[in-house]
mmCIF file of C-alpha atoms in Angstrom:
data_model
loop_
_atom_site.group_PDB
_atom_site.id
_atom_site.type_symbol
_atom_site.label_atom_id
_atom_site.label_comp_id
_atom_site.label_asym_id
_atom_site.label_seq_id
_atom_site.Cartn_x
_atom_site.Cartn_y
_atom_site.Cartn_z
ATOM 1 C CA GLY N 19 -104.284 -36.810 -76.847
ATOM 2 C CA ALA N 20 -106.158 -38.265 -74.119
ATOM 3 C CA VAL N 21 -109.114 -36.173 -72.999
ATOM 4 C CA VAL N 22 -111.454 -35.984 -69.739
ATOM 5 C CA SER N 23 -114.470 -33.343 -69.634
ATOM 6 C CA GLN N 24 -116.197 -32.545 -66.774
ATOM 7 C CA HIS N 25 -119.873 -31.298 -65.971
ATOM 8 C CA PRO N 26 -121.112 -28.931 -64.845
ATOM 9 C CA SER N 27 -118.054 -26.213 -65.088
ATOM 10 C CA TRP N 28 -119.753 -24.438 -62.285
ATOM 11 C CA VAL N 29 -122.956 -24.895 -60.767
ATOM 12 C CA ILE N 30 -124.375 -22.067 -57.871
ATOM 13 C CA CYS N 31 -126.432 -24.662 -55.121
ATOM 14 C CA LYS N 32 -128.223 -23.549 -51.837
ATOM 15 C CA SER N 33 -126.922 -24.781 -48.122
ATOM 16 C CA GLY N 34 -128.394 -28.285 -47.645
ATOM 17 C CA THR N 35 -129.085 -29.678 -51.376
ATOM 18 C CA SER N 36 -126.937 -32.229 -53.020
ATOM 19 C CA VAL N 37 -125.031 -31.728 -56.052
ATOM 20 C CA LYS N 38 -123.114 -33.856 -58.386
ATOM 21 C CA ILE N 39 -120.025 -33.698 -60.457
ATOM 22 C CA GLU N 40 -119.535 -35.548 -63.545
ATOM 23 C CA CYS N 41 -115.952 -37.100 -64.605
ATOM 24 C CA ARG N 42 -115.354 -38.490 -68.158
ATOM 25 C CA SER N 43 -113.130 -39.681 -70.320
ATOM 26 C CA LEU N 44 -113.687 -39.290 -73.793
ATOM 27 C CA ASP N 45 -111.072 -41.433 -75.359
ATOM 28 C CA PHE N 46 -110.040 -43.894 -73.237
ATOM 29 C CA GLN N 47 -110.770 -46.292 -70.321
ATOM 30 C CA ALA N 48 -109.583 -44.660 -67.431
ATOM 31 C CA THR N 49 -109.134 -47.316 -64.613
ATOM 32 C CA THR N 50 -108.300 -45.331 -61.696
ATOM 33 C CA MET N 51 -110.048 -42.044 -61.373
ATOM 34 C CA PHE N 52 -108.763 -39.330 -58.907
ATOM 35 C CA TRP N 53 -110.313 -36.574 -57.220
ATOM 36 C CA TYR N 54 -109.342 -33.120 -56.157
ATOM 37 C CA ARG N 55 -110.052 -29.929 -55.018
ATOM 38 C CA GLN N 56 -108.693 -26.383 -55.005
ATOM 39 C CA PHE N 57 -108.920 -23.278 -52.868
ATOM 40 C CA PRO N 58 -108.238 -19.834 -53.794
ATOM 41 C CA LYS N 59 -104.192 -19.484 -54.477
ATOM 42 C CA GLN N 60 -103.351 -22.870 -53.219
ATOM 43 C CA SER N 61 -102.305 -26.146 -54.715
ATOM 44 C CA LEU N 62 -104.595 -29.494 -55.764
ATOM 45 C CA MET N 63 -105.611 -31.621 -52.497
ATOM 46 C CA LEU N 64 -106.118 -35.396 -53.282
ATOM 47 C CA MET N 65 -109.459 -36.269 -52.110
ATOM 48 C CA ALA N 66 -109.723 -39.838 -53.116
ATOM 49 C CA THR N 67 -108.815 -42.311 -55.576
ATOM 50 C CA SER N 68 -111.632 -44.485 -57.415
ATOM 51 C CA ASN N 69 -110.868 -48.001 -59.869
ATOM 52 C CA GLU N 70 -113.567 -49.385 -62.007
ATOM 53 C CA GLY N 71 -116.130 -51.152 -60.041
ATOM 54 C CA SER N 72 -114.869 -50.994 -56.763
ATOM 55 C CA LYS N 73 -115.059 -48.733 -53.773
ATOM 56 C CA ALA N 74 -112.929 -45.153 -53.492
ATOM 57 C CA THR N 75 -110.361 -44.681 -51.542
ATOM 58 C CA TYR N 76 -110.728 -41.784 -49.619
ATOM 59 C CA GLU N 77 -107.615 -39.404 -48.380
ATOM 60 C CA GLN N 78 -107.081 -38.372 -44.119
ATOM 61 C CA GLY N 79 -109.969 -36.030 -43.365
ATOM 62 C CA VAL N 80 -112.112 -35.800 -46.151
ATOM 63 C CA GLU N 81 -116.055 -37.336 -44.967
ATOM 64 C CA LYS N 82 -116.970 -40.151 -47.268
ATOM 65 C CA ASP N 83 -120.181 -39.850 -46.566
ATOM 66 C CA LYS N 84 -120.248 -36.565 -47.406
ATOM 67 C CA PHE N 85 -118.683 -36.848 -51.178
ATOM 68 C CA LEU N 86 -120.230 -40.335 -52.673
ATOM 69 C CA ILE N 87 -117.784 -41.146 -55.171
ATOM 70 C CA ASN N 88 -118.643 -43.383 -57.660
ATOM 71 C CA HIS N 89 -117.263 -45.389 -60.919
ATOM 72 C CA ALA N 90 -119.471 -47.544 -62.585
ATOM 73 C CA SER N 91 -117.508 -47.502 -65.496
ATOM 74 C CA LEU N 92 -114.543 -47.377 -67.203
ATOM 75 C CA THR N 93 -115.238 -44.009 -68.670
ATOM 76 C CA LEU N 94 -117.796 -41.982 -66.115
ATOM 77 C CA SER N 95 -116.557 -41.155 -62.232
ATOM 78 C CA THR N 96 -119.131 -38.971 -60.229
ATOM 79 C CA LEU N 97 -118.793 -36.897 -57.289
ATOM 80 C CA THR N 98 -121.797 -36.260 -55.199
ATOM 81 C CA VAL N 99 -121.320 -33.103 -52.311
ATOM 82 C CA THR N 100 -124.157 -34.154 -50.170
ATOM 83 C CA SER N 101 -125.949 -31.439 -47.851
ATOM 84 C CA ALA N 102 -123.813 -28.803 -49.827
ATOM 85 C CA HIS N 103 -122.619 -26.521 -46.699
ATOM 86 C CA PRO N 104 -120.730 -22.964 -47.652
ATOM 87 C CA GLU N 105 -117.790 -24.232 -46.397
ATOM 88 C CA ASP N 106 -117.484 -26.574 -49.525
ATOM 89 C CA SER N 107 -117.538 -23.800 -52.401
ATOM 90 C CA SER N 108 -114.270 -24.628 -54.274
ATOM 91 C CA PHE N 109 -112.815 -25.578 -57.568
ATOM 92 C CA TYR N 110 -113.206 -29.695 -58.146
ATOM 93 C CA ILE N 111 -110.800 -31.488 -59.993
ATOM 94 C CA CYS N 112 -110.692 -34.595 -61.464
ATOM 95 C CA SER N 113 -108.202 -36.540 -63.426
ATOM 96 C CA ALA N 114 -108.073 -40.101 -64.943
ATOM 97 C CA SER N 115 -105.031 -42.644 -66.092
ATOM 98 C CA GLY N 116 -105.528 -46.299 -67.564
ATOM 99 C CA LEU N 117 -105.101 -47.744 -70.397
ATOM 100 C CA LEU N 118 -104.264 -46.399 -73.908
ATOM 101 C CA THR N 119 -102.735 -43.317 -71.700
ATOM 102 C CA GLU N 120 -98.823 -43.296 -73.119
ATOM 103 C CA SER N 121 -98.082 -43.969 -69.434
ATOM 104 C CA SER N 122 -100.271 -45.151 -66.486
ATOM 105 C CA TYR N 123 -97.803 -43.076 -64.456
ATOM 106 C CA GLU N 124 -99.460 -39.766 -66.417
ATOM 107 C CA GLN N 125 -102.928 -38.269 -65.626
ATOM 108 C CA TYR N 126 -104.920 -36.315 -67.567
ATOM 109 C CA PHE N 127 -107.040 -33.819 -65.720
ATOM 110 C CA GLY N 128 -110.891 -31.771 -66.856
ATOM 111 C CA PRO N 129 -111.522 -28.580 -66.741
ATOM 112 C CA GLY N 130 -112.746 -28.516 -63.495
ATOM 113 C CA THR N 131 -115.831 -27.521 -61.530
ATOM 114 C CA ARG N 132 -117.087 -24.037 -59.359
ATOM 115 C CA LEU N 133 -118.987 -24.962 -56.692
ATOM 116 C CA THR N 134 -120.368 -22.192 -54.874
ATOM 117 C CA VAL N 135 -122.845 -22.938 -52.799
ATOM 118 C CA THR N 136 -125.439 -20.422 -50.473
ATOM 119 C CA ALA K 30 -92.914 -40.845 -48.745
ATOM 120 C CA GLN K 31 -92.952 -38.523 -51.775
ATOM 121 C CA SER K 32 -92.892 -34.812 -51.185
ATOM 122 C CA VAL K 33 -92.450 -31.823 -54.109
ATOM 123 C CA THR K 34 -91.238 -28.188 -52.803
ATOM 124 C CA GLN K 35 -91.618 -25.644 -55.294
ATOM 125 C CA LEU K 36 -89.222 -22.730 -54.109
ATOM 126 C CA ASP K 37 -90.949 -19.099 -54.866
ATOM 127 C CA SER K 38 -94.837 -18.933 -54.686
ATOM 128 C CA GLN K 39 -94.075 -16.283 -56.232
ATOM 129 C CA VAL K 40 -91.997 -14.911 -59.669
ATOM 130 C CA PRO K 41 -92.204 -11.226 -60.905
ATOM 131 C CA VAL K 42 -91.118 -10.822 -64.082
ATOM 132 C CA PHE K 43 -90.675 -8.419 -67.403
ATOM 133 C CA GLU K 44 -91.788 -9.648 -70.668
ATOM 134 C CA GLU K 45 -88.971 -11.418 -72.993
ATOM 135 C CA ALA K 46 -86.524 -11.806 -69.791
ATOM 136 C CA PRO K 47 -86.159 -15.119 -68.886
ATOM 137 C CA VAL K 48 -87.537 -17.270 -65.838
ATOM 138 C CA GLU K 49 -86.788 -20.147 -63.956
ATOM 139 C CA LEU K 50 -89.514 -21.572 -61.387
ATOM 140 C CA ARG K 51 -87.264 -24.093 -58.761
ATOM 141 C CA CYS K 52 -88.504 -27.375 -57.820
ATOM 142 C CA ASN K 53 -87.317 -30.105 -55.797
ATOM 143 C CA TYR K 54 -88.528 -33.435 -54.675
ATOM 144 C CA SER K 55 -88.025 -35.871 -52.111
ATOM 145 C CA SER K 56 -88.367 -39.971 -52.843
ATOM 146 C CA SER K 57 -86.794 -42.840 -51.718
ATOM 147 C CA VAL K 58 -87.330 -44.629 -55.580
ATOM 148 C CA SER K 59 -87.244 -43.970 -58.984
ATOM 149 C CA VAL K 60 -89.852 -40.680 -60.001
ATOM 150 C CA TYR K 61 -91.728 -39.635 -62.456
ATOM 151 C CA LEU K 62 -91.620 -35.726 -62.944
ATOM 152 C CA PHE K 63 -94.821 -33.324 -64.006
ATOM 153 C CA TRP K 64 -95.010 -29.541 -64.860
ATOM 154 C CA TYR K 65 -98.857 -28.250 -65.072
ATOM 155 C CA VAL K 66 -99.558 -25.144 -65.697
ATOM 156 C CA GLN K 67 -102.941 -23.375 -64.631
ATOM 157 C CA TYR K 68 -104.676 -20.342 -65.595
ATOM 158 C CA PRO K 69 -107.210 -18.322 -63.850
ATOM 159 C CA ASN K 70 -110.741 -20.445 -63.574
ATOM 160 C CA GLN K 71 -109.132 -23.473 -65.971
ATOM 161 C CA GLY K 72 -108.016 -26.941 -64.996
ATOM 162 C CA LEU K 73 -104.251 -27.980 -65.633
ATOM 163 C CA GLN K 74 -102.516 -27.933 -68.604
ATOM 164 C CA LEU K 75 -99.502 -30.315 -68.655
ATOM 165 C CA LEU K 76 -95.972 -28.436 -70.090
ATOM 166 C CA LEU K 77 -94.041 -31.146 -70.382
ATOM 167 C CA LYS K 78 -93.062 -34.031 -68.517
ATOM 168 C CA TYR K 79 -90.099 -36.112 -67.830
ATOM 169 C CA LEU K 80 -90.630 -40.524 -67.761
ATOM 170 C CA SER K 81 -86.888 -41.994 -68.601
ATOM 171 C CA GLY K 82 -84.721 -41.167 -71.145
ATOM 172 C CA SER K 83 -82.918 -37.894 -72.414
ATOM 173 C CA THR K 84 -82.258 -35.708 -68.660
ATOM 174 C CA LEU K 85 -83.528 -32.221 -70.592
ATOM 175 C CA VAL K 86 -86.853 -32.096 -71.506
ATOM 176 C CA LYS K 87 -88.950 -29.507 -73.445
ATOM 177 C CA GLY K 88 -92.179 -28.531 -73.645
ATOM 178 C CA ILE K 89 -94.891 -26.560 -74.959
ATOM 179 C CA ASN K 90 -95.147 -23.026 -75.118
ATOM 180 C CA GLY K 91 -91.450 -22.733 -75.203
ATOM 181 C CA PHE K 92 -90.781 -24.351 -71.884
ATOM 182 C CA GLU K 93 -88.046 -27.156 -70.660
ATOM 183 C CA ALA K 94 -87.479 -28.476 -67.664
ATOM 184 C CA GLU K 95 -83.764 -30.797 -66.306
ATOM 185 C CA PHE K 96 -84.290 -33.353 -64.621
ATOM 186 C CA ASN K 97 -81.210 -33.372 -61.978
ATOM 187 C CA LYS K 98 -81.175 -36.629 -60.062
ATOM 188 C CA SER K 99 -78.192 -35.781 -58.400
ATOM 189 C CA GLN K 100 -80.143 -32.609 -56.885
ATOM 190 C CA THR K 101 -83.590 -34.150 -56.785
ATOM 191 C CA SER K 102 -84.924 -30.974 -58.946
ATOM 192 C CA PHE K 103 -86.606 -30.414 -61.592
ATOM 193 C CA HIS K 104 -86.075 -26.337 -62.707
ATOM 194 C CA LEU K 105 -88.495 -25.125 -65.360
ATOM 195 C CA ARG K 106 -87.052 -22.054 -67.686
ATOM 196 C CA LYS K 107 -88.253 -20.300 -70.898
ATOM 197 C CA PRO K 108 -85.570 -18.168 -72.036
ATOM 198 C CA SER K 109 -88.221 -15.172 -73.100
ATOM 199 C CA VAL K 110 -91.646 -15.200 -71.398
ATOM 200 C CA HIS K 111 -94.749 -13.246 -72.854
ATOM 201 C CA ILE K 112 -97.465 -11.610 -71.220
ATOM 202 C CA SER K 113 -99.861 -14.723 -71.721
ATOM 203 C CA ASP K 114 -96.986 -17.227 -69.899
ATOM 204 C CA THR K 115 -98.756 -15.683 -66.383
ATOM 205 C CA ALA K 116 -100.531 -18.003 -64.922
ATOM 206 C CA GLU K 117 -100.132 -20.575 -61.616
ATOM 207 C CA TYR K 118 -97.500 -23.406 -61.969
ATOM 208 C CA PHE K 119 -97.519 -26.704 -60.690
ATOM 209 C CA CYS K 120 -94.884 -29.392 -60.374
ATOM 210 C CA ALA K 121 -95.789 -32.906 -59.592
ATOM 211 C CA VAL K 122 -94.172 -36.519 -58.427
ATOM 212 C CA ASN K 123 -94.755 -40.229 -59.020
ATOM 213 C CA ASN K 124 -93.388 -42.900 -58.439
ATOM 214 C CA GLN K 125 -96.703 -45.859 -59.311
ATOM 215 C CA ALA K 126 -98.639 -46.281 -61.363
ATOM 216 C CA GLY K 127 -101.880 -45.683 -61.136
ATOM 217 C CA THR K 128 -101.738 -43.549 -57.632
ATOM 218 C CA ALA K 129 -102.197 -39.663 -58.033
ATOM 219 C CA LEU K 130 -99.343 -37.140 -58.242
ATOM 220 C CA ILE K 131 -98.254 -35.350 -54.968
ATOM 221 C CA PHE K 132 -98.732 -31.657 -56.361
ATOM 222 C CA GLY K 133 -96.798 -28.616 -55.189
ATOM 223 C CA LYS K 134 -97.597 -26.013 -53.762
ATOM 224 C CA GLY K 135 -97.278 -23.780 -57.279
ATOM 225 C CA THR K 136 -95.914 -20.600 -57.977
ATOM 226 C CA THR K 137 -97.133 -17.356 -59.613
ATOM 227 C CA LEU K 138 -95.590 -16.299 -62.405
ATOM 228 C CA SER K 139 -96.010 -12.510 -63.189
ATOM 229 C CA VAL K 140 -95.284 -10.872 -66.984
ATOM 230 C CA SER K 141 -95.109 -7.203 -66.852
ATOM 231 C CA SER K 142 -94.588 -5.190 -70.029
#
């Protein structure tokens, strides 16, 4: 099946620094990638949708200048948390859909990245 | 607009007992339905999906779900659970290609011996 990887799997950074998280589709071309955020014991909250080669569409309440999303190729999307603060600590999960998946309604999820800001 | 309601936030059961995790959705158009499982500190794993065809869907790890259009439900069932089934379960819906899944709040399944 389609595989999505994320790197790093966990990261600790100091307050005020920036962190980049990569999401890669390993065996298919992802025309659309999604970024979710998950707080402990809660469901996934959609942050933004990105289509290859175009600007990401952010959900209401998500700061686009703080969470920079780039989808430069059909296999890679990145999420950069700029000037991170402790409240940005969370579990970030990406998913991808696109060509060669069974259905474009289906999404394949990465394993997630645990971000801790100290 | 679509929405998903998982009626139980926590479901405790004993090992080898049957379990049902309930999911109801609302949508004005045809939907596609999914169940995912999440183990601690891990990403989501697809258990099963309903896209079309038979309303009884079988998935991995012995789980199955039935799509009931009249009741707008997609309940997940397993006839005999194991300790290893302890995890968080999410029901999700989608009705348009290329758009994000809408998730329910999740159900914590706790299996004890």
